[in-house]
Tab-separated table of C-alpha atoms and ligand atoms in Angstrom:
chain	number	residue	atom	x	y	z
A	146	UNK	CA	7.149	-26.666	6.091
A	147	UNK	CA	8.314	-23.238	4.818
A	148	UNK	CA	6.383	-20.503	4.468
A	149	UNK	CA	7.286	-18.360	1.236
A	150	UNK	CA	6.332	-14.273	1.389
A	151	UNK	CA	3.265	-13.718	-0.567
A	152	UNK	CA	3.052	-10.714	-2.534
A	153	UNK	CA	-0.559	-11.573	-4.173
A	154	UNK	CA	-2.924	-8.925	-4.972
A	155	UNK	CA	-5.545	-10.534	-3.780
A	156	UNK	CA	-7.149	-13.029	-2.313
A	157	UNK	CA	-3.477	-11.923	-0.300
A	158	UNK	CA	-1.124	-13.073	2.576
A	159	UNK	CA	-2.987	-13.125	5.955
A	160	UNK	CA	-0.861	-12.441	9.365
A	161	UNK	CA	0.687	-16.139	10.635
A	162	UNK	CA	-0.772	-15.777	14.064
A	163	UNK	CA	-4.249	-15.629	12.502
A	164	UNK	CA	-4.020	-18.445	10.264
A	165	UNK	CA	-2.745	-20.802	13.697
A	166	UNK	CA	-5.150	-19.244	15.487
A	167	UNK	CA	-8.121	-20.493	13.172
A	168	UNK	CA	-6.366	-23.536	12.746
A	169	UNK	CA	-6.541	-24.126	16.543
A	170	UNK	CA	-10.197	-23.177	16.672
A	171	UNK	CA	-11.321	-25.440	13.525
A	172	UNK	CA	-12.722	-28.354	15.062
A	173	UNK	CA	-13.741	-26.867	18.275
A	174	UNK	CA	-14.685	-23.249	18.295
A	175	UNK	CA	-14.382	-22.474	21.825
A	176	UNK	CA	-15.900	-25.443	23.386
A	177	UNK	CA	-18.715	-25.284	21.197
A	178	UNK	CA	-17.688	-28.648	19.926
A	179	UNK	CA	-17.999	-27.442	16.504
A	180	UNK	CA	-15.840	-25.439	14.297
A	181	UNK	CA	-17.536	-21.987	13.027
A	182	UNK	CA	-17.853	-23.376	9.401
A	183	UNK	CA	-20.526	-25.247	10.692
A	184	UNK	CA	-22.444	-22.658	13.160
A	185	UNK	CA	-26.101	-21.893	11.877
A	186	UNK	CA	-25.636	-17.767	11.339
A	187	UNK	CA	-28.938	-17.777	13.731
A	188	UNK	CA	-26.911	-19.285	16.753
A	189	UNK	CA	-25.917	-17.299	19.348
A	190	UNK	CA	-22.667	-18.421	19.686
A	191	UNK	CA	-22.072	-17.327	15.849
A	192	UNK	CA	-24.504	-13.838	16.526
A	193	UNK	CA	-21.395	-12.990	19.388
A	194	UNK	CA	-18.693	-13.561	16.659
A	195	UNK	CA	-20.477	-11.507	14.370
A	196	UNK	CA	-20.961	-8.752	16.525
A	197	UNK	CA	-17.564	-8.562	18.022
A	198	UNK	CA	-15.941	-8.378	14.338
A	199	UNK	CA	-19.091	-5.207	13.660
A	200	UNK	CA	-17.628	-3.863	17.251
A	201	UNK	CA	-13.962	-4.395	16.366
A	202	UNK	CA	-14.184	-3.059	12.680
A	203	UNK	CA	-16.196	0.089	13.883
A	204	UNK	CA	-13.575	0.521	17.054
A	205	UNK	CA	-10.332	0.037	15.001
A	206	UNK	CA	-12.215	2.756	12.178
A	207	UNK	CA	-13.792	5.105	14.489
A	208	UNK	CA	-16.381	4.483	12.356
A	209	UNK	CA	-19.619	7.063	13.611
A	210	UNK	CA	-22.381	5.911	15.088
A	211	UNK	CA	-24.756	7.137	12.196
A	212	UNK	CA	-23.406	5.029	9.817
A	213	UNK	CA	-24.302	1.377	9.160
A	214	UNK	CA	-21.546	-1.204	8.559
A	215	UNK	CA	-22.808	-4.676	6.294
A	216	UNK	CA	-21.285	-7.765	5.630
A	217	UNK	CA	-22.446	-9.123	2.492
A	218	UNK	CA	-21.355	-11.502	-0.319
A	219	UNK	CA	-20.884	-10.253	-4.309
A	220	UNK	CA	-17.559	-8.848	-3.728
A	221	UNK	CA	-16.490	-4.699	-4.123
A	222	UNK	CA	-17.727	-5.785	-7.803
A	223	UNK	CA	-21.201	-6.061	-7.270
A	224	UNK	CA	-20.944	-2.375	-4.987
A	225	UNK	CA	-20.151	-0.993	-8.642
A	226	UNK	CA	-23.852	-1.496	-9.012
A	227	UNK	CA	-25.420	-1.183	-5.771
A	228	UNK	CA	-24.152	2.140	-5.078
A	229	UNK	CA	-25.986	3.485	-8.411
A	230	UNK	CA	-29.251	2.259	-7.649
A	231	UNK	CA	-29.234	3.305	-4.004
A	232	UNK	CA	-27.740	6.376	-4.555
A	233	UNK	CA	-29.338	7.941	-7.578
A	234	UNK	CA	-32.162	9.173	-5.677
A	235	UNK	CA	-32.610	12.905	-6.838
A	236	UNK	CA	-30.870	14.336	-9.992
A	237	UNK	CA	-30.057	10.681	-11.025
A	238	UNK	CA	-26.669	11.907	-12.379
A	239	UNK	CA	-23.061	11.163	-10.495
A	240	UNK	CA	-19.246	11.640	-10.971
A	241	UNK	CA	-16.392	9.373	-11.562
A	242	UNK	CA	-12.837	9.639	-11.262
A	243	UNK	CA	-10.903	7.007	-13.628
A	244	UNK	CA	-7.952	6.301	-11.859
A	245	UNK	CA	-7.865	2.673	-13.611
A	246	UNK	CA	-9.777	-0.855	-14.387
A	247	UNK	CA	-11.770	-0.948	-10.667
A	248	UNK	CA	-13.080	2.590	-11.425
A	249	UNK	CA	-13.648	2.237	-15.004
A	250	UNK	CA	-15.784	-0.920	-13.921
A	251	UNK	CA	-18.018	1.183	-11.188
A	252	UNK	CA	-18.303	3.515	-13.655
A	253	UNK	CA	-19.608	1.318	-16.292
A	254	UNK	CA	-22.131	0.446	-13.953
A	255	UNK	CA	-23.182	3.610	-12.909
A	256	UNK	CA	-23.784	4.827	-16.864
A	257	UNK	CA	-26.332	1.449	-16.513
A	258	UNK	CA	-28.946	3.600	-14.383
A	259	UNK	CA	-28.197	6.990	-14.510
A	260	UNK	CA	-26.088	10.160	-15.819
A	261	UNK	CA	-22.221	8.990	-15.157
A	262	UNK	CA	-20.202	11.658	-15.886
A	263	UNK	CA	-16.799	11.242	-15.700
A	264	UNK	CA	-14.717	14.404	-14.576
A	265	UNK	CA	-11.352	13.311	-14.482
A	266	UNK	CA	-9.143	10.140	-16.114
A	267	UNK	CA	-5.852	9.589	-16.051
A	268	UNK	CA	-6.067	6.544	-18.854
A	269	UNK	CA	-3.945	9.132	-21.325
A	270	UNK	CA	-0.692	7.469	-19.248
A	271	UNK	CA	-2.011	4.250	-18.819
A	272	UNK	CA	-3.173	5.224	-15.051
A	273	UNK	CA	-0.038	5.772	-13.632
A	274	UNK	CA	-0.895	9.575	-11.585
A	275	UNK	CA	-4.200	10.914	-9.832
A	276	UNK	CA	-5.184	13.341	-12.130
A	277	UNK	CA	-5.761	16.914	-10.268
A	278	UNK	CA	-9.477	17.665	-9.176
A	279	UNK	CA	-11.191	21.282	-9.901
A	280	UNK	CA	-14.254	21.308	-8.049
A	281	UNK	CA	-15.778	24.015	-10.543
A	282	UNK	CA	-15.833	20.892	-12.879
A	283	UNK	CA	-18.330	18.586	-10.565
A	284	UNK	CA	-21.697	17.978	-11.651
A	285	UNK	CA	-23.344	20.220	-8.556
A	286	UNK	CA	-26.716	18.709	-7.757
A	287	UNK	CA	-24.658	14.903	-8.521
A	288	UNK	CA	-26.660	12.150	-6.208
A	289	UNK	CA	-22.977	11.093	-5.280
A	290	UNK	CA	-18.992	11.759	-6.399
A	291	UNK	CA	-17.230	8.401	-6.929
A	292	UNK	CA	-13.493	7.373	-6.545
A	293	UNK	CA	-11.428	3.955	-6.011
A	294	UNK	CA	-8.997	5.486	-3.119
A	295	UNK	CA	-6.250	2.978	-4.072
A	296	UNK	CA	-5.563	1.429	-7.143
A	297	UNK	CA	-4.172	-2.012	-6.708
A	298	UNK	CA	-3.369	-2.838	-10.365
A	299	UNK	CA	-1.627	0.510	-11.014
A	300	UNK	CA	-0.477	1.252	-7.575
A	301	UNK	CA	-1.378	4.448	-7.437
A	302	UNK	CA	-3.246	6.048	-4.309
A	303	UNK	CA	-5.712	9.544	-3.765
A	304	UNK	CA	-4.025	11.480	-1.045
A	305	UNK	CA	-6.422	14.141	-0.890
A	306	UNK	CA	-9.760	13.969	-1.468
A	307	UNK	CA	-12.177	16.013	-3.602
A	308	UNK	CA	-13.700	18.435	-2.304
A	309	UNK	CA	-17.638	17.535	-3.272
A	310	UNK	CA	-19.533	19.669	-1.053
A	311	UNK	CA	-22.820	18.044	0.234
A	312	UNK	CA	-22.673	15.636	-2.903
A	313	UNK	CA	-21.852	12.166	-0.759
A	314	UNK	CA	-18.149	11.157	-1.781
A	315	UNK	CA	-18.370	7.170	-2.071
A	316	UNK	CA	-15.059	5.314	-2.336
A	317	UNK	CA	-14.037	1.619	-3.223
A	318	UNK	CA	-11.684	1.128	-0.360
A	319	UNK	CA	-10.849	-2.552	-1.133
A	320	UNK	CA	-7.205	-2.427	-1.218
A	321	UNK	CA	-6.461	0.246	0.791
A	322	UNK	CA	-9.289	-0.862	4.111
A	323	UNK	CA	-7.226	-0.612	7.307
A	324	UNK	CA	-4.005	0.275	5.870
A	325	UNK	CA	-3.996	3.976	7.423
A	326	UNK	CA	-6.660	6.056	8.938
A	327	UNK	CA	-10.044	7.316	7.176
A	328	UNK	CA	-11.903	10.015	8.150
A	329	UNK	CA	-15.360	8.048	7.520
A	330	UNK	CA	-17.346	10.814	8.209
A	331	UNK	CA	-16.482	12.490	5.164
A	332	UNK	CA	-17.600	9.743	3.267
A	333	UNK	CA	-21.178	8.788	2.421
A	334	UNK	CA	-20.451	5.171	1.428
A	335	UNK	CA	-17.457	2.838	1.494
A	336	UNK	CA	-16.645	-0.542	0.465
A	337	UNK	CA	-14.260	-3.056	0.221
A	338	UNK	CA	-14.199	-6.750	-0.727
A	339	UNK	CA	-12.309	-8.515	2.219
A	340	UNK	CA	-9.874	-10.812	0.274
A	341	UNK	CA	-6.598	-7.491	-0.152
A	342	UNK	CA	-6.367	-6.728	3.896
A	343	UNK	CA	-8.805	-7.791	6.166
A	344	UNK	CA	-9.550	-11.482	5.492
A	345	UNK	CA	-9.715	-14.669	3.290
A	346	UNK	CA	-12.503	-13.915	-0.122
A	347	UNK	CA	-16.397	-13.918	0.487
A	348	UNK	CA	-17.746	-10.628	2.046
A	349	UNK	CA	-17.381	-7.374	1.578
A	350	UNK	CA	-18.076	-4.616	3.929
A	351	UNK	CA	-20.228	-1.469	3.610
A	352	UNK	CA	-19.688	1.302	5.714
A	353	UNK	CA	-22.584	3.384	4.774
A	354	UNK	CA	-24.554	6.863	5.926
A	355	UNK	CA	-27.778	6.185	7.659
A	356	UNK	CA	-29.886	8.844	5.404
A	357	UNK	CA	-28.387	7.438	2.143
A	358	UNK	CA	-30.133	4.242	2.994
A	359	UNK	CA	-34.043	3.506	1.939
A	360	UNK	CA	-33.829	5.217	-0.984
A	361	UNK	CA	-33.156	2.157	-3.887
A	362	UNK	CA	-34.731	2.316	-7.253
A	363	UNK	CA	-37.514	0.727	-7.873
A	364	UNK	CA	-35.695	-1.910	-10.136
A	365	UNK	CA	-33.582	-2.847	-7.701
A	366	UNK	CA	-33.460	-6.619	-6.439
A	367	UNK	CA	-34.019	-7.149	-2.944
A	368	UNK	CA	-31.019	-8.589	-2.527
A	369	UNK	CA	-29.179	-4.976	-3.618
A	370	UNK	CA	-30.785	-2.962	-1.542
A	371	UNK	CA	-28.914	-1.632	1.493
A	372	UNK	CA	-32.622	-1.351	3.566
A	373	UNK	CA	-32.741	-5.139	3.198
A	374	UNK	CA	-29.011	-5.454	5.159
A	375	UNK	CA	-29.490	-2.683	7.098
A	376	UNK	CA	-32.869	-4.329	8.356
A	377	UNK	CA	-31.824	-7.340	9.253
A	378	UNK	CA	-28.439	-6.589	10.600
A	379	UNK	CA	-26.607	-8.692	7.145
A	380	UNK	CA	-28.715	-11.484	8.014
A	381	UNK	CA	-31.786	-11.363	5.185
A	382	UNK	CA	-29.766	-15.001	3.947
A	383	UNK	CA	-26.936	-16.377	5.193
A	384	UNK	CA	-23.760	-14.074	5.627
A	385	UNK	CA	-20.691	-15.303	4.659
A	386	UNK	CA	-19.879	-16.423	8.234
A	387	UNK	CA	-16.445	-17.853	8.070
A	388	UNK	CA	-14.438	-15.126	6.347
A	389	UNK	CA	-16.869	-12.546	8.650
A	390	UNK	CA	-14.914	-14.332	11.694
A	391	UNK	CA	-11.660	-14.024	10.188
A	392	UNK	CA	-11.962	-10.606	9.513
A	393	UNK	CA	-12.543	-10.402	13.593
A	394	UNK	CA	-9.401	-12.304	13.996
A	395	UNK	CA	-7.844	-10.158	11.869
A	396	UNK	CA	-8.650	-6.600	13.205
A	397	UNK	CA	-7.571	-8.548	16.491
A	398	UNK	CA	-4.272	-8.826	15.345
A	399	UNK	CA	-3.990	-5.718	13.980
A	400	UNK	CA	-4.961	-4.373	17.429
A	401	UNK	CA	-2.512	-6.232	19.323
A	402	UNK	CA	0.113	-5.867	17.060
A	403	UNK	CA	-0.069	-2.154	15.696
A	404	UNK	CA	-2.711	-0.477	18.286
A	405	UNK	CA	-4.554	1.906	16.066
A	406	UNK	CA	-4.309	2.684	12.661
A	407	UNK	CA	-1.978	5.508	12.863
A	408	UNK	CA	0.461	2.989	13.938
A	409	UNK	CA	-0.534	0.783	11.202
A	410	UNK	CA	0.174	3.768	8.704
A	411	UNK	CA	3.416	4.103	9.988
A	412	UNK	CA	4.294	0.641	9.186
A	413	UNK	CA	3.304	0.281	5.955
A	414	UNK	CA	4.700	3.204	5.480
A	415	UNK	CA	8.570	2.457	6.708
A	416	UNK	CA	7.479	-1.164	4.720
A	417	UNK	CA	6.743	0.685	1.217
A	418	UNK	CA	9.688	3.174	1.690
A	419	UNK	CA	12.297	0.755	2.013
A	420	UNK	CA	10.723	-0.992	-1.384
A	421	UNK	CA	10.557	2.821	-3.472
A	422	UNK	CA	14.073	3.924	-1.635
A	423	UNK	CA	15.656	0.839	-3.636
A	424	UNK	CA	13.637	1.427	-6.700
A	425	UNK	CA	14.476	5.332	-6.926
A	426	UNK	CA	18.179	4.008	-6.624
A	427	UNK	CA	18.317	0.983	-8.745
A	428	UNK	CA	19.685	1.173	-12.406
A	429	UNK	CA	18.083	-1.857	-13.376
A	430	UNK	CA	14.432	-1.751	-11.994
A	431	UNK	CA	12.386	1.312	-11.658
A	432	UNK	CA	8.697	2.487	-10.274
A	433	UNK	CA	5.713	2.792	-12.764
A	434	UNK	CA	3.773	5.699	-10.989
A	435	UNK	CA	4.461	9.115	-10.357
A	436	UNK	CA	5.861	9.737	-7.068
A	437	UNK	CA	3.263	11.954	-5.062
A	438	UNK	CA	0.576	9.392	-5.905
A	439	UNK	CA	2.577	6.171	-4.999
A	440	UNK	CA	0.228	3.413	-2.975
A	441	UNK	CA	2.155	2.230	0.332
A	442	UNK	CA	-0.194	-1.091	-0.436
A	443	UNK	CA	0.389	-2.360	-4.585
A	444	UNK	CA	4.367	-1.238	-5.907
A	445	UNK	CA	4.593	-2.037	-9.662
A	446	UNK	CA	7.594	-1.503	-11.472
A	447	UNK	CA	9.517	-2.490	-14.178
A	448	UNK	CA	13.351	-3.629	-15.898
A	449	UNK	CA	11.961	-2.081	-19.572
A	450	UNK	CA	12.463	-5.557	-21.107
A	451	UNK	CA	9.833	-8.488	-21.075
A	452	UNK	CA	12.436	-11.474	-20.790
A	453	UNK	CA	14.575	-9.533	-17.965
A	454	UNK	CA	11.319	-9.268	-16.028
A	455	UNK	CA	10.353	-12.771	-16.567
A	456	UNK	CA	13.324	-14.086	-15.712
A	457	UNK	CA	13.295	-11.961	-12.271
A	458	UNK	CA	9.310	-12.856	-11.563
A	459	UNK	CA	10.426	-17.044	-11.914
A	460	UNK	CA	13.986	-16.533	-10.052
A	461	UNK	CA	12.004	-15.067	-7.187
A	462	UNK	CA	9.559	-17.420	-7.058
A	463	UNK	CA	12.093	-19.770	-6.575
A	464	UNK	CA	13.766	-18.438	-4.203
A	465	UNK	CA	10.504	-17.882	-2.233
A	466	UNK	CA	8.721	-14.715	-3.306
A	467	UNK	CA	5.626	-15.529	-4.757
A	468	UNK	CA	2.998	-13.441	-6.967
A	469	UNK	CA	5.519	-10.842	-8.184
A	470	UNK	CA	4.294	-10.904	-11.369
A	471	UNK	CA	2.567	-7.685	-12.658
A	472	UNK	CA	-1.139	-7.727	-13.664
A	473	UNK	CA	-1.828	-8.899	-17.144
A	474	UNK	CA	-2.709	-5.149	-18.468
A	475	UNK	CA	0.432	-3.570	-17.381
A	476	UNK	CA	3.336	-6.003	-17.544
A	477	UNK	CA	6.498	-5.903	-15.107
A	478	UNK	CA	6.208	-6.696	-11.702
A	479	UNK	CA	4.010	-5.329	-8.824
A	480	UNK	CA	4.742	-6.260	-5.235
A	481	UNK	CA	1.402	-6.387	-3.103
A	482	UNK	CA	2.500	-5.124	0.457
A	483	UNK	CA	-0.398	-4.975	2.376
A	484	UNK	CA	-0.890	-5.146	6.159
A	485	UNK	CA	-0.165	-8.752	6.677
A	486	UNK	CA	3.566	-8.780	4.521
A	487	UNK	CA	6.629	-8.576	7.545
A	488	UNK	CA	9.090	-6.006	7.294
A	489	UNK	CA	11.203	-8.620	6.580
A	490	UNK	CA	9.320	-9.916	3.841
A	491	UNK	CA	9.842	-6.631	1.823
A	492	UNK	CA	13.842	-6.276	2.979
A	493	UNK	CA	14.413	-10.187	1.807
A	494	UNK	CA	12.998	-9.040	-1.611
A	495	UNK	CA	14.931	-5.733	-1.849
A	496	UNK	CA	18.307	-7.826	-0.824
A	497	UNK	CA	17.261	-10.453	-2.971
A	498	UNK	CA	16.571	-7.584	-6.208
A	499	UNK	CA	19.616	-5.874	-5.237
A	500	UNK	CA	21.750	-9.205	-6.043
A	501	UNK	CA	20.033	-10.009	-9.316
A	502	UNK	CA	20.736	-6.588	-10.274
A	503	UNK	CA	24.566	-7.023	-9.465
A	504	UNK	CA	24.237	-10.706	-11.584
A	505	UNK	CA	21.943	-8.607	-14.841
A	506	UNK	CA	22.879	-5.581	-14.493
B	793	PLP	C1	-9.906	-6.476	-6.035
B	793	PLP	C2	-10.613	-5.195	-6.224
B	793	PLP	C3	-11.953	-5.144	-6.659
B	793	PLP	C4	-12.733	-6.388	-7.045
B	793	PLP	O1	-13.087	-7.053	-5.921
B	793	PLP	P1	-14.045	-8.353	-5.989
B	793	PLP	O2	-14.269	-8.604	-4.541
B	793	PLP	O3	-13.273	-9.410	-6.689
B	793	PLP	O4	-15.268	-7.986	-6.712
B	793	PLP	C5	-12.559	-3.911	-6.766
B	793	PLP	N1	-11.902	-2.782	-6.457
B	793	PLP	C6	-10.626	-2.795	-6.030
B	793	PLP	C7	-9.951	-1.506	-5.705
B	793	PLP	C8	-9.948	-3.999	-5.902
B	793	PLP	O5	-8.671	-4.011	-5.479
């Protein structure tokens, strides 16, 4: 059996090792006799998996100790609405930063129950640059200041972040979790679905401020209340348990392999560089975004012609590079590198662009 390099946005590649790993451990999780798919979530055997992935996540993070990290189902999309009516406590009014679909979504959701205001967009060039931040500009007594850190359909990624005071600074994290180091205390809430960089699809992880917690509109259903997870340690229903113990697996690996995420920065950085070092060279294909706000994680770009790019998206495919093509909005390619994609993976493509270039060119 071959396996082909994955550049999928997500649900995305996961490391090898991991995926054998799981595969040993299906039928018999640890002489358990049963495979974890099966566990009841009130076991102990499955309570020891679930806290060693909270343990890992919150090692491999530094996450502090006042801050609360969930598991729970609904994916980053259903954060777009939770954050609003746990977080509009006060003035009931909140910035946004559009940066592209994700954030446009969260801040659809946050105009449902409360003043959205959004102070910066960069939708004028299609979402291809982080537009510049004045803080004179922010809504001052905001309940919270909301940005998606990366943008995985535009590939474009915030580098520095706004300077919002005591106004809590929530960020979608989803395709961007674990891929460098985050300074979580200057964060009041972050989330990110699982399925980009830290495991297969079904959970999504909250990483949130203790004080920010227990304050939910009154409309809010239990089940999208942070008090109700933060009481019962993501256990009010059933968690979804398998993709919790991947994620364990998972920051495993990324332990053995890497260390720390400083180590994992520099990876992905060396990985993305040799993909933009072609791109800035290349005659034929070129980079979408502008370069100071380039994602190490999502790399769109582009021939200029539709049937050129078509052509290149089913050759590679065939050759064994899978998922290249660009999301439906923008067009082009976009190569999805995130933790789990080799080194090799992204110099096979390069090699691989740099000959069709030299045959279309
Ligand atoms: C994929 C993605 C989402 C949507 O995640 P779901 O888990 O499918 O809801 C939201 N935000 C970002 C930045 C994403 O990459």
């Amino acid at each position: 059996m071959a396996r082909v390099y994955n550049f999928s946005a997500g649900p995305s590649m996961l490391p090898e090792s991991v995926l054998k790993r799981a595969a040993a451990e299906m039928l018999d999780y640890n002489g358990t006799g049963e495979s974890v798919m099966e566990m009841s979530h009130r076991s102990k055997e499955y309570q020891a998996i679930f806290d060693r992935t909270e343990a890992l996540l919150r090692e491999v993070m530094e996450i502090p100790d006042n801050y609360k990290v969930l598991f729970l189902q609904g994916g980053a999309s259903s954060q777009f609405a939770m954050v609003p009516l746990n977080l509009y406590r006060n003035s009931k009014k909140a910035d946004y930063v559009l940066t592209g679909q994700w954030a446009t979504k969260a801040y659809k959701e946050g105009a449902r129950y409360g003043e959205a205001n959004v102070v910066a967009s960069s939708k004028d060039k299609t979402f291809t640059y982080i537009p510049d931040l004045d803080p004179a500009t922010f809504t001052k007594d905001a309940d919270y200041f909301h940005i998606c850190m990366n943008n995985t359909i535009y590939g474009t990624r915030f580098t520095k972040l706004p300077e919002t005071g005591d106004v809590p600074l929530v960020a979608d994290i989803s395709s961007c979790i674990l891929s460098e180091p985050i300074d979580v205390s200057k964060f009041g809430v972050l989330y990110a679905g699982a399925q980009k960089n830290m495991a297969p699809a079904g959970m999504t992880a909250v990483i949130i401020r203790e004080d920010l917690i227990g304050h939910a509109m009154d409309i809010t259903p239990t089940m999208f209340n942070y008090q109700t997870h933060a009481d019962n340690g993501s256990m009010f229903n059933t968690p979804p348990c398998y993709t919790i113990y991947v994620a364990g697996l998972v920051l495993e690996w990324l332990k053995e392999e890497f260390g720390d995420l400083e180590h994992m920065k520099a990876y992905n950085e060396k990985k993305a560089g040799i993909l933009y070092d072609f791109l800035d060279n290349s005659k034929l294909f070129k980079g979408t975004v502008v370069k100071k706000d380039r994602s190490l994680m999502n790399v769109p770009f582009v021939t200029g012609d539709e049937e050129m790019d078509a052509k290149f998206v089913s050759e590679a495919k065939a050759a064994g590079f899978i998922n290249l093509k660009g999301h439906r909005t923008v067009g082009g390619m976009r190569a999805s590198i995130y933790n789990a994609m080799p080194i090799e993976g992204v110099e096979k493509l390069v090699d691989f662009m740099a000959d069709f270039e030299k045959k279309n060119g």
